Coordinates of C-alpha atoms and ligand atoms in Angstrom, one line a residue:
M1 CA 0.0 0.0 0.0
N2 CA 1.4 3.4 -1.0
A3 CA -1.0 5.7 0.7
G4 CA -3.7 5.5 3.4
I5 CA -5.4 7.0 6.4
I6 CA -5.3 5.7 9.9
E7 CA -7.1 7.0 12.9
W8 CA -6.8 5.8 16.5
E9 CA -8.5 7.0 19.7
C10 CA -6.4 6.6 22.8
P11 CA -7.5 7.5 26.4
S12 CA -5.3 9.1 29.0
N13 CA -4.5 7.3 32.2
I14 CA -4.2 8.1 35.9
A15 CA -1.3 6.7 37.8
L16 CA -1.9 5.0 41.2
I17 CA 1.7 4.1 41.8
K18 CA 3.6 7.1 40.4
Y19 CA 6.4 7.0 37.8
W20 CA 8.7 9.8 39.2
G21 CA 12.3 9.8 38.1
K22 CA 14.1 8.2 35.2
K23 CA 17.0 5.9 34.4
S24 CA 18.8 6.3 31.1
G25 CA 17.0 5.7 27.8
Q26 CA 13.6 7.0 28.9
T27 CA 13.2 4.2 31.4
P28 CA 11.6 4.6 34.8
A29 CA 13.5 4.8 38.1
N30 CA 10.6 2.7 39.7
P31 CA 7.7 0.6 38.5
S32 CA 4.3 2.3 38.2
L33 CA 0.7 1.3 37.9
S34 CA -2.3 3.2 36.4
F35 CA -5.8 2.7 35.1
T36 CA -6.7 3.8 31.7
L37 CA -9.6 6.3 31.5
S38 CA -12.6 6.2 29.4
N39 CA -13.7 9.7 28.4
C40 CA -10.4 11.7 28.3
I41 CA -9.3 10.7 24.8
S42 CA -7.0 11.9 22.1
K43 CA -8.0 11.2 18.5
V44 CA -5.1 11.1 16.1
K45 CA -5.5 10.8 12.4
V46 CA -2.5 10.1 10.2
E47 CA -2.6 10.4 6.4
Y48 CA 0.5 8.9 4.8
E49 CA 1.8 8.7 1.3
Y50 CA 5.0 7.1 -0.1
D51 CA 7.6 9.7 -0.9
P52 CA 10.7 8.4 -2.5
S53 CA 12.7 11.5 -1.7
G54 CA 12.5 10.3 1.9
M55 CA 11.8 13.6 3.5
L56 CA 10.4 13.3 7.0
S57 CA 8.7 16.6 7.4
P58 CA 5.3 16.0 8.8
E59 CA 2.3 18.4 8.7
Y60 CA 0.9 18.5 12.2
E61 CA -2.2 20.1 13.5
F62 CA -3.3 20.0 17.1
D63 CA -6.9 21.0 17.9
N64 CA -6.9 23.0 14.6
L65 CA -3.8 24.9 15.8
P66 CA -1.1 24.1 13.2
G67 CA 2.0 25.4 15.0
L68 CA 1.4 23.9 18.5
F69 CA 3.6 20.9 19.3
K70 CA 4.8 20.5 15.6
Q71 CA 8.5 20.6 16.6
K72 CA 7.9 18.1 19.4
I73 CA 6.2 15.7 17.1
T74 CA 8.9 16.2 14.3
D75 CA 11.7 15.5 16.8
Y76 CA 9.8 12.4 18.1
L77 CA 9.4 11.0 14.6
L78 CA 13.1 11.6 13.9
E79 CA 14.0 9.8 17.1
I80 CA 11.9 6.7 16.3
T81 CA 12.9 6.5 12.6
P82 CA 15.9 4.2 13.3
I83 CA 13.4 1.7 14.9
M84 CA 10.7 2.3 12.2
P85 CA 12.9 3.1 9.1
F86 CA 9.9 3.1 6.7
L87 CA 9.0 6.5 8.2
Q88 CA 11.8 8.2 6.2
H89 CA 10.0 7.3 3.0
L90 CA 6.7 8.7 4.0
R91 CA 5.0 12.0 3.8
L92 CA 2.7 12.4 6.8
K93 CA -0.2 14.6 7.7
I94 CA -1.1 14.2 11.3
S95 CA -4.1 15.8 13.1
S96 CA -4.8 15.4 16.8
Y97 CA -7.8 16.3 18.9
N98 CA -8.7 15.9 22.5
T99 CA -12.1 15.2 23.8
F100 CA -11.3 17.0 27.1
P101 CA -10.9 20.7 27.3
H102 CA -7.5 22.3 27.0
S103 CA -8.2 24.3 30.1
A104 CA -8.7 21.2 32.3
G105 CA -5.0 21.1 33.2
I106 CA -4.9 17.4 32.2
A107 CA -1.8 16.4 30.4
S108 CA -2.6 15.0 27.0
S109 CA 0.8 13.7 26.2
A110 CA -0.1 10.1 27.4
S111 CA -3.2 9.9 25.2
S112 CA -1.7 11.7 22.2
F113 CA 1.6 9.8 22.1
G114 CA -0.3 6.6 22.7
A115 CA -2.6 7.2 19.7
L116 CA 0.3 8.3 17.5
A117 CA 2.4 5.2 18.3
L118 CA -0.6 3.0 17.6
A119 CA -1.1 4.7 14.3
I120 CA 2.5 4.2 13.3
C121 CA 2.3 0.5 14.1
S122 CA -0.9 0.3 11.9
I123 CA 0.9 2.1 9.0
K124 CA 3.7 -0.4 9.3
E125 CA 1.3 -3.2 9.0
E126 CA -0.4 -1.6 5.9
I127 CA 2.7 -0.8 4.0
T128 CA 4.4 -4.1 4.6
G129 CA 1.2 -6.0 4.1
S130 CA 2.0 -8.3 7.0
E131 CA -0.2 -8.4 10.1
I132 CA 1.7 -9.0 13.3
D133 CA 0.2 -10.8 16.3
Q134 CA -1.8 -8.6 18.7
H135 CA 0.7 -9.1 21.5
S136 CA 3.7 -7.8 19.4
F137 CA 1.6 -5.0 17.9
F138 CA 0.6 -3.5 21.3
R139 CA 4.0 -4.1 22.8
T140 CA 5.7 -2.2 20.0
A141 CA 3.1 0.6 20.3
S142 CA 3.8 0.8 24.0
Y143 CA 7.6 0.8 23.4
L144 CA 7.2 3.6 20.9
A145 CA 4.8 5.6 23.0
R146 CA 7.2 5.5 25.9
L147 CA 9.8 7.3 23.8
G148 CA 7.4 10.2 23.4
S149 CA 6.3 10.3 27.0
G150 CA 6.8 7.7 29.7
S151 CA 3.3 7.5 31.0
A152 CA 2.0 7.1 27.4
C153 CA 3.3 3.5 27.3
R154 CA 0.5 2.5 29.8
S155 CA -2.3 4.2 27.7
V156 CA -2.1 1.7 24.8
Y157 CA -3.9 -0.9 27.0
G158 CA -7.2 -0.7 28.8
G159 CA -7.9 -1.5 32.5
Y160 CA -5.0 -1.7 34.9
V161 CA -1.5 -1.4 33.4
M162 CA 1.9 -1.4 35.0
W163 CA 5.2 -0.3 33.6
G164 CA 8.7 -0.9 34.9
F165 CA 10.6 -4.0 36.0
H166 CA 9.4 -5.5 39.3
D167 CA 11.0 -8.8 40.5
K168 CA 7.7 -10.2 41.8
I169 CA 5.8 -9.5 38.6
P170 CA 6.5 -11.8 35.6
G171 CA 6.6 -10.0 32.3
S172 CA 7.2 -6.6 33.8
E173 CA 9.9 -4.6 32.0
D174 CA 11.3 -1.1 31.7
E175 CA 10.9 -0.8 27.9
A176 CA 7.1 -1.3 27.6
A177 CA 4.0 -1.6 29.7
L178 CA 2.2 -4.8 30.9
P179 CA -1.6 -5.0 31.1
L180 CA -2.8 -6.7 34.2
Q181 CA -5.4 -9.5 33.8
E182 CA -8.3 -10.7 36.0
I183 CA -9.0 -7.5 38.0
G184 CA -12.1 -7.9 40.1
P185 CA -15.4 -6.0 39.5
P186 CA -15.1 -3.4 42.3
F187 CA -11.8 -2.2 40.8
M188 CA -13.0 -2.4 37.1
S189 CA -16.0 -0.2 38.2
L190 CA -13.9 2.6 39.7
R191 CA -14.9 6.1 38.9
D192 CA -12.4 9.1 38.7
S193 CA -14.0 12.5 39.2
I194 CA -11.3 15.0 38.2
L195 CA -11.7 18.2 40.3
V196 CA -10.0 20.9 38.3
V197 CA -8.6 23.4 40.8
S198 CA -6.5 25.2 38.3
S199 CA -5.9 24.9 34.5
M200 CA -2.8 27.1 34.6
T201 CA 0.4 25.7 33.0
K202 CA 2.6 24.2 35.7
P203 CA 5.6 26.4 36.8
V204 CA 7.8 23.2 36.7
S205 CA 7.2 20.6 34.0
S206 CA 7.1 16.9 34.7
S207 CA 10.3 16.5 32.6
K208 CA 12.1 18.9 35.0
G209 CA 10.5 17.1 38.0
H210 CA 11.9 13.7 36.8
E211 CA 15.3 15.3 36.4
L212 CA 15.3 16.8 39.9
M213 CA 14.8 13.3 41.3
K214 CA 18.4 12.5 40.4
T215 CA 19.7 14.7 43.2
N216 CA 16.8 14.3 45.6
P217 CA 18.2 13.2 49.0
F218 CA 15.1 10.9 49.5
G219 CA 15.4 9.5 45.9
S220 CA 16.5 6.0 46.8
A221 CA 13.9 5.7 49.7
R222 CA 11.2 6.7 47.2
I223 CA 12.2 4.0 44.8
S224 CA 12.1 1.3 47.5
Q225 CA 8.7 2.7 48.6
A226 CA 7.3 2.4 45.1
V227 CA 8.5 -1.2 44.7
S228 CA 6.9 -2.1 48.1
N229 CA 3.7 -0.1 47.3
M230 CA 3.3 -1.9 44.0
K231 CA 3.3 -5.3 45.8
Q232 CA 0.9 -3.9 48.4
I233 CA -1.6 -2.5 45.9
L234 CA -1.6 -5.6 43.8
D235 CA -2.3 -7.7 47.0
A236 CA -5.2 -5.2 47.9
I237 CA -6.6 -5.6 44.4
R238 CA -6.4 -9.4 44.4
S239 CA -8.1 -9.6 47.8
D240 CA -10.8 -7.0 47.0
N241 CA -9.5 -4.7 49.8
L242 CA -10.7 -1.2 48.7
N243 CA -9.6 0.5 51.9
E244 CA -6.1 -0.7 51.6
F245 CA -6.1 0.3 47.9
F246 CA -7.1 3.8 48.9
R247 CA -4.5 4.0 51.6
V248 CA -1.7 3.1 49.1
I249 CA -2.9 5.5 46.4
E250 CA -3.1 8.4 48.8
E251 CA 0.4 7.6 50.2
E252 CA 1.7 7.6 46.6
A253 CA 0.0 11.0 45.8
L254 CA 1.4 12.7 48.9
T255 CA 4.8 11.2 48.3
L256 CA 4.9 12.5 44.7
H257 CA 4.3 16.0 46.0
A258 CA 6.7 15.5 48.9
M259 CA 9.4 14.7 46.3
M260 CA 8.7 18.0 44.6
M261 CA 9.0 19.9 47.9
T262 CA 12.2 18.1 48.8
S263 CA 13.9 18.6 45.4
S264 CA 16.6 21.2 45.1
P265 CA 15.2 23.7 44.3
G266 CA 12.0 22.6 46.0
Y267 CA 8.7 23.6 44.5
I268 CA 5.0 23.3 45.3
L269 CA 2.3 22.6 42.8
L270 CA -0.5 22.2 45.3
L271 CA -2.9 25.1 45.8
P272 CA -5.0 26.1 48.8
G273 CA -8.1 24.7 47.0
T274 CA -6.3 21.3 46.6
L275 CA -5.7 21.1 50.4
E276 CA -9.2 22.1 51.2
I277 CA -10.5 19.3 48.9
L278 CA -8.2 16.7 50.4
E279 CA -9.3 17.6 54.0
K280 CA -13.0 17.5 53.1
I281 CA -12.6 14.1 51.4
R282 CA -10.9 12.6 54.5
E283 CA -13.5 14.2 56.8
F284 CA -16.5 13.0 54.7
R285 CA -15.0 9.5 54.4
S286 CA -14.6 9.1 58.1
K287 CA -18.1 10.4 58.8
S288 CA -20.0 8.6 56.0
G289 CA -17.9 5.4 55.9
L290 CA -18.2 5.5 52.1
A291 CA -15.4 3.9 50.0
M292 CA -13.3 6.6 48.3
G293 CA -9.8 8.0 48.0
F294 CA -7.8 10.5 46.2
T295 CA -4.8 10.7 44.0
L296 CA -3.0 13.7 42.5
D297 CA -1.1 14.2 39.3
A298 CA 1.9 16.5 39.0
G299 CA -0.4 19.4 39.5
P300 CA -3.0 20.9 41.8
N301 CA -6.1 19.0 40.5
V302 CA -7.6 16.2 42.6
H303 CA -8.7 12.8 41.2
L304 CA -11.4 11.5 43.5
I305 CA -11.7 7.7 43.0
Y306 CA -14.6 5.6 44.2
P307 CA -16.6 2.5 43.2
Q308 CA -19.7 2.7 41.0
S309 CA -21.8 1.5 44.0
V310 CA -21.4 4.9 45.8
E311 CA -21.6 7.1 42.7
T312 CA -24.8 8.9 43.6
E313 CA -23.6 9.8 47.1
I314 CA -20.2 11.0 46.0
K315 CA -21.6 13.1 43.1
Q316 CA -23.9 14.8 45.7
F317 CA -20.9 15.4 48.0
I318 CA -18.9 16.9 45.1
A319 CA -21.8 19.2 44.3
D320 CA -22.4 20.2 47.9
R321 CA -18.8 20.6 49.2
L322 CA -16.1 20.3 46.6
I323 CA -17.2 22.1 43.4
Q324 CA -16.7 25.5 45.0
H325 CA -13.0 24.9 45.0
C326 CA -12.9 24.1 41.2
E327 CA -12.0 26.6 38.5
N328 CA -15.2 27.5 36.7
N329 CA -16.9 24.7 38.6
L330 CA -15.1 22.2 36.3
V331 CA -15.3 18.5 37.3
I332 CA -14.7 15.8 34.7
H333 CA -16.4 12.5 35.5
D334 CA -14.4 9.6 34.1
R335 CA -14.0 5.9 34.9
V336 CA -11.8 2.9 34.2
G337 CA -11.9 2.3 30.4
T338 CA -11.3 -0.5 28.0
G339 CA -8.4 1.1 26.1
P340 CA -7.7 2.5 22.6
V341 CA -9.8 1.9 19.5
R342 CA -8.9 2.1 15.9
K343 CA -11.5 4.2 14.0
I344 CA -10.2 4.2 10.5
Ligands
DP6_1 C1 3.3 12.4 37.8 O1 5.1 10.7 31.5 O2 4.6 13.1 31.7 O3 2.0 11.7 35.9 O4 8.3 10.7 30.4 O5 9.0 13.0 30.7 O6 7.0 12.6 29.4 P1 7.9 12.1 30.5 O7 7.0 12.3 31.8 P2 5.4 12.0 32.1 O8 5.4 11.9 33.7 C2 4.3 11.5 34.3 C3 4.4 11.7 35.8 C4 3.2 11.4 36.6 C5 3.1 10.0 37.2 C6 2.7 8.9 36.2 O9 1.9 9.2 35.3 O10 3.1 7.8 36.5

């Protein structure tokens, strides 16, 4: 095939055990675990055409804004060309859209690199005319997505996904993610209500944050904690222990921000509204006895996680007590999703 159009939709993911700090070659300092979302999606369409002059100079459009991220995508394609050499003989037109608002402060790199990596794997299949098995297809997509953004390697699978070698988890590796099988119904039903405290661009990027972990005096203790928390959260999931699950994810969220505060220079991404929300969640949980917990990304927004069985009560709690801390009252209701879908 000399020309074609491919489109993939890939969801974002929320980390429960946080990837924070890198080893060389865009590999993680510690293993991480996330669940893939359902509604926060990037749609990436790639039109390709054989071009014997071998010029890799893609056209790129993000949410109808042609200049945005073009350089980042061009650099990424150049970086992966030694692994996918057919790219140098293609003319590419890439357009990318997110279903979630720009102003939500939700990083779209996981979903957009996930979708782009999947599209590149589909192009390879089309131009070589040989279908590869599902396992190899998705592992290659995860490997390629990782080179764009670490957390993106987890987004090419649905459900619960881990990334990074763990000596107790067969099949885990630093180069690509591993989807976890046989997760019980309470965990597959989890909701994630994203309380958008601020949509401002972060003063310190995640890339810089990962870099600062190299000199963080608590860095090695953090790596040991993540390895141990990974084992504990998987035990909690396997034994249907939601309370233990919430204990671990909150510890991970608070440690992530503690690492930022104890970096040199230290920095704070939490805002007063974030702290108010966390306090109210813990207070409401202890009064109501309802199953719920929070996690945080590298930013001020709070992800309130809870099972479907308490959805009505928690949505009421959000409306009564939490929405007042959200910018423009913005809350995005999402849930564990089934993973990317090829549309064209
Ligand atoms: C806090 O994947 O955005 O969300 O690999 O430099 O692109 P790069 O970093 P990125 O870092 C994500 C950090 C995190 C935790 C996580 O998703 O595991």
